[in-house]
XYZ file of C-alpha atoms in Angstrom:
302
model
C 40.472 -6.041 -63.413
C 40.004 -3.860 -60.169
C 43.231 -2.691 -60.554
C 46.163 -2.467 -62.567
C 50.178 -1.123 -62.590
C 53.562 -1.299 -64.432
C 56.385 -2.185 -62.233
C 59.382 0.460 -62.064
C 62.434 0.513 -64.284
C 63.770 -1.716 -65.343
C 60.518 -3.617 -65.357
C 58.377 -1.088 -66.596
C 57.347 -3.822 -69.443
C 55.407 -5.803 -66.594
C 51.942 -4.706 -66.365
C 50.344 -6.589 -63.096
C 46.628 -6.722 -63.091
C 44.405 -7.978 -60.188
C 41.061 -9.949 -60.365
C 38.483 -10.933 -58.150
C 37.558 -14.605 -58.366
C 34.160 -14.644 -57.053
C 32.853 -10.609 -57.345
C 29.959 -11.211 -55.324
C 31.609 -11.265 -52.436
C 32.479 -7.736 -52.888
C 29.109 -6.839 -53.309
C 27.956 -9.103 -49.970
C 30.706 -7.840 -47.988
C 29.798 -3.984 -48.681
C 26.043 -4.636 -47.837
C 26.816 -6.664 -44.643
C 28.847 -3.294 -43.465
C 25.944 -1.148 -44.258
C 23.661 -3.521 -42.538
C 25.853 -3.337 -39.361
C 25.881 0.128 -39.385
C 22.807 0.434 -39.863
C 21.605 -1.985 -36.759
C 24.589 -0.430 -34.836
C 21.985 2.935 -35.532
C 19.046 1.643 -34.517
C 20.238 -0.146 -30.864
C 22.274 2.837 -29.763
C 18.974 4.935 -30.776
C 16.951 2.171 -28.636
C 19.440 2.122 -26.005
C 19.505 6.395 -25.876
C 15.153 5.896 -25.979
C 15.298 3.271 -23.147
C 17.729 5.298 -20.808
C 15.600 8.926 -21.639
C 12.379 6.579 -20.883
C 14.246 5.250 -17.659
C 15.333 8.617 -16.013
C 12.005 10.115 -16.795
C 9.989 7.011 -15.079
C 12.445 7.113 -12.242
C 12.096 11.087 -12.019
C 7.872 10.928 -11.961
C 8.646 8.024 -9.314
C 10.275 10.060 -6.781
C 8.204 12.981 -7.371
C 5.507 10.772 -6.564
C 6.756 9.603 -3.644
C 7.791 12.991 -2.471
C 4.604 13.967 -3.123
C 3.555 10.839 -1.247
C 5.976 11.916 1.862
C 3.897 15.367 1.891
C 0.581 13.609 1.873
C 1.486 11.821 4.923
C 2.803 14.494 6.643
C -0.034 16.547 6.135
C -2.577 14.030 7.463
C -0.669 12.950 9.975
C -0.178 16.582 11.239
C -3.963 16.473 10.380
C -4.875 13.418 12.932
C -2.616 14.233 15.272
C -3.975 17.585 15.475
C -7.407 17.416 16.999
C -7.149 15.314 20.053
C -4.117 17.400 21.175
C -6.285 20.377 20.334
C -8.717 18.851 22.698
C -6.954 17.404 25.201
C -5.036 21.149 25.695
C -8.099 22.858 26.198
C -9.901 20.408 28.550
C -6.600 20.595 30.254
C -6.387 24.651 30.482
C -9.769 24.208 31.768
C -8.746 22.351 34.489
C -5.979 23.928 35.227
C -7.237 27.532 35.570
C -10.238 26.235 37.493
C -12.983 27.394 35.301
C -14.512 23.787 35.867
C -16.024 23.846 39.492
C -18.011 20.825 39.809
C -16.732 17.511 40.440
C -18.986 15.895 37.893
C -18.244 18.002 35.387
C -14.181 17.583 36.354
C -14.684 14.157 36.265
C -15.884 14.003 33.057
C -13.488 16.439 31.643
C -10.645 13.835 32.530
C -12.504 11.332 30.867
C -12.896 12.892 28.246
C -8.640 13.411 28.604
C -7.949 10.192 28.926
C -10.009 8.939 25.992
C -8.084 11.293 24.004
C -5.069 10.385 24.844
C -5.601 6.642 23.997
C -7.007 7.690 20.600
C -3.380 10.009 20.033
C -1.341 6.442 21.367
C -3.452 4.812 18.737
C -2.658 6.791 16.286
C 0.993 7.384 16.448
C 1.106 3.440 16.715
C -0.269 3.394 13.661
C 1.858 6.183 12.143
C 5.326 3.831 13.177
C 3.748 0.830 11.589
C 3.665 3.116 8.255
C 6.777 4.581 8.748
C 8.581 1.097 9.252
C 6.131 -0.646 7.116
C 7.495 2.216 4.449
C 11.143 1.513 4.649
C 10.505 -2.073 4.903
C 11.709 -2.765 8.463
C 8.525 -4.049 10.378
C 9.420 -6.840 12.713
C 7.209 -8.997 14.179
C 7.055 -10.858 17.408
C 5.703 -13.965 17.059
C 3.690 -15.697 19.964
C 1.314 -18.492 20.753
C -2.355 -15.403 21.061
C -5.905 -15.970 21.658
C -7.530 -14.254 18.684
C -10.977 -13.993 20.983
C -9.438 -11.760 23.375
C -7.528 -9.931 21.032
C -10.685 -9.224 18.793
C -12.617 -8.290 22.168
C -10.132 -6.274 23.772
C -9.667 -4.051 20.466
C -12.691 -3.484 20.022
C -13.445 -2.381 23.729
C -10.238 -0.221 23.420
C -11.973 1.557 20.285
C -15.837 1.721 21.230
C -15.656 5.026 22.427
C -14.911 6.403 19.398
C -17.643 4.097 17.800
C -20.110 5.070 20.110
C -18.893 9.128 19.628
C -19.847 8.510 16.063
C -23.716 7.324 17.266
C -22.944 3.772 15.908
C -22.949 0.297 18.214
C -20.686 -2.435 17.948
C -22.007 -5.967 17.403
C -19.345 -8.724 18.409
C -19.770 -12.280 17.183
C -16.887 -14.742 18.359
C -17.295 -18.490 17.482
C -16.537 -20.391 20.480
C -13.688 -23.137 20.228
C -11.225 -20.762 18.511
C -7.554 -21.728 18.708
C -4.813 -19.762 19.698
C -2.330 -18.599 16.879
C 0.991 -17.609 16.059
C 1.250 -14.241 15.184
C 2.592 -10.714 16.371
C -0.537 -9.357 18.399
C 0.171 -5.787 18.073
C -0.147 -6.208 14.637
C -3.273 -8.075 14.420
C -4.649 -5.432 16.894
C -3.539 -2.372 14.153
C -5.329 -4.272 11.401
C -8.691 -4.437 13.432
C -8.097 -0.776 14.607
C -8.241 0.406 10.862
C -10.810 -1.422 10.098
C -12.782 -0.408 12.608
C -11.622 3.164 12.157
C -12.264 2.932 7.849
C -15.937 1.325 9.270
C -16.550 4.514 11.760
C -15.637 7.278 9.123
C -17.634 5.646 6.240
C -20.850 4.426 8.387
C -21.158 7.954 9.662
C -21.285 9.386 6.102
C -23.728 6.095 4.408
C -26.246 6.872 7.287
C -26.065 10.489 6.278
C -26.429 9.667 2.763
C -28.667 6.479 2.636
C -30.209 6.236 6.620
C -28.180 3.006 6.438
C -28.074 0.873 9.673
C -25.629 1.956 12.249
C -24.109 -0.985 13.581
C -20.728 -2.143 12.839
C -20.042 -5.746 13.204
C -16.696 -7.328 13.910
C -16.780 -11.526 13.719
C -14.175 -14.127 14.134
C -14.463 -17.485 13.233
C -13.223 -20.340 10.900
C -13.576 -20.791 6.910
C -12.745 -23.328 5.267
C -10.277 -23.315 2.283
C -7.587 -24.535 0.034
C -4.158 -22.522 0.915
C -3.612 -19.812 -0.920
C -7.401 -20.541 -3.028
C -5.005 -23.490 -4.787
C -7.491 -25.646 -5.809
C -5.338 -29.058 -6.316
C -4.177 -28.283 -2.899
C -5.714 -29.781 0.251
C -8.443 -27.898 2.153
C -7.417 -26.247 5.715
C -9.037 -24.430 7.957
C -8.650 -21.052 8.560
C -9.253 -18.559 11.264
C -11.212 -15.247 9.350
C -11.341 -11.410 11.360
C -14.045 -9.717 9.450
C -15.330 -5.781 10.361
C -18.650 -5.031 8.084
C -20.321 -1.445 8.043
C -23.787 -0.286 6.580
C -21.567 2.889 4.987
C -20.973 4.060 1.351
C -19.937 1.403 -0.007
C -17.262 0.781 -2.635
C -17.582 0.777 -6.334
C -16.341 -2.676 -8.255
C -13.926 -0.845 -10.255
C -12.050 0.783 -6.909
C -12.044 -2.995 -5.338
C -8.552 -3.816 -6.379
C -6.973 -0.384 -5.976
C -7.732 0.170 -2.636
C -4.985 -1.644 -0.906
C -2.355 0.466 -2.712
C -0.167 2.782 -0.629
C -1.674 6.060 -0.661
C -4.544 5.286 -2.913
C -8.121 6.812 -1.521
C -11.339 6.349 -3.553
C -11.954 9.217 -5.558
C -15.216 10.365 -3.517
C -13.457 10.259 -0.087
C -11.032 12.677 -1.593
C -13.745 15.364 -1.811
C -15.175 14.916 1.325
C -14.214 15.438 5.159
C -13.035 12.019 5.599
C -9.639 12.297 7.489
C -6.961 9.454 6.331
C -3.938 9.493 3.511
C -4.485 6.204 2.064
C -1.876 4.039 3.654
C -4.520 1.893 6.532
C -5.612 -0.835 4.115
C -1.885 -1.221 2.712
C -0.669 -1.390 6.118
C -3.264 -4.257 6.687
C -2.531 -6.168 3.477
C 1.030 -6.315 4.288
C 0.725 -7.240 7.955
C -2.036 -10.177 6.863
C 1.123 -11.820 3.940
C 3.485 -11.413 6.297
C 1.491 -13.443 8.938
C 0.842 -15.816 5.714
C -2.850 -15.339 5.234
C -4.785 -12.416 3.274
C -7.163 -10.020 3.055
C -9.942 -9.231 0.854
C -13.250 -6.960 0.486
C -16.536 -7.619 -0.244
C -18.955 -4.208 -1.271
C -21.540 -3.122 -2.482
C -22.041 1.169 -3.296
C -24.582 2.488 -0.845
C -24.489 -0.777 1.249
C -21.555 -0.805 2.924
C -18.732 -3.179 3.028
């Protein structure tokens, strides 16, 4: 018996016993309690591991992105910088009449001028990244001729290719049809293109005498949508910008569109930029439904 008693006077002749019928329940009920216990344990000690593993991810996210935030401060501040720099003391120049002949006054406002489309250019570019960053670019969608668009960015931005002792070569397919998209934004993706082309030709023809032209093309490919292949084919219009500079190394290829990511020898050189021009382009080419991609080669440009 698992236990046993006499009753109380006048009964104390009754001695009550108890028995278990089947005793292995006992024994299964006892070890099922243990094994609950024991799995109650182990998930609050996973559940304690997950949440520690949780904050800490979420606290090395925001001090990357604060980190981030500095970054782009910085080389904003950075850009922004030097053609205020110049355009203040061409301006002073003026101003306190040191500059006497008319050619040389002439050229001085020029020289203003250009500056002063390369600072709208570039604080257009720094509200793309600041909207693109909170997620609150919105495009206006028209009926554009890519031709002109291509041509008249380019023009807009071949004084600073030709202040970097590189030439242009355009090559527009004739025939091409106008498209829907936000123009503005197709103009910022050739701009930093053509600006990643400039800063990287300049240093491959210092490196490697590469060639110095950059070309910019537009013209149609043919494709399935989206690379699909049991899709049918359409036919797409392609932007392309190719440059004789550095190049870029195979294992950098897919990186490179990341926010903030810069290839790890641009980081030790002189080359101005925080990382955010080819992320800004990626997300401007999805959002107009198409995409962008590189093709490179180190030393050989891309």
């Amino acid at each position: 018996p698992i236990a046993s008693g006499r009753l109380v006077k006048p009964f104390d002749y009754v001695n009550i016993k108890t028995f278990i019928r089947d005793p292995d329940k006992i024994g299964k009920a006892v070890e099922l309690r243990y094994r609950i216990y024991a799995w109650g344990i182990l998930l609050l000690a996973a559940g304690i591991c997950v949440g520690l593993w949780l904050v800490l991810r979420e606290s090395a996210a925001e001090i990357g992105r604060a980190r981030s935030r500095s970054d782009f401060v910085i080389g904003v501040s950075h850009d922004l910088r030097t053609p205020v720099a110049s355009m203040r003391m061409l301006a002073e120049s003026l101003y306190l009449e040191r500059v006497r002949s008319p050619e040389q006054q002439k050229k001085f406002l020029g020289v203003i001028v250009k500056e002063s489309e390369r600072l709208g250019r570039l604080i257009e570019r720094v509200l793309f990244f600041v909207r693109m960053d909170q997620d609150a670019l919105v495009y206006r969608y028209a009926e554009i001729d890519v031709a002109r668009v291509v041509s008249m960015t380019v023009q807009a931005f071949s004084a600073s290719i030709q202040a970097a002792s590189l030439s242009p070569v355009v090559n527009i397919s004739p025939g091409l049809p106008r498209i829907r998209a936000d123009e503005s934004a197709v103009s910022q993706v050739i701009l930093n293109l053509l600006d990643n082309a400039v800063k990287y030709s300049k240093k491959g023809a210092e490196a490697f005498g590469n060639a110095s032209a950059i070309a910019v093309s537009a013209g149609f490919i043919e494709s399935a949508f989206r690379r699909v292949p049991f899709l049918p084919r359409r036919r797409w219009v392609r932007i392309s910008v190719a440059d004789h500079g550095v190049g870029i190394e195979k294992k950098e290829l897919r990186k490179i569109f990341r926010k903030f990511y810069r290839v790890e020898e641009s980081g030790d050189s002189n080359i101005s930029g925080i990382g955010l021009g080819l992320a800004l382009c990626r997300h401007i080419a999805r959002s107009h439904g198409g995409w962008i991609e590189v093709e490179s080669e180190a030393g050989k440009g891309s």
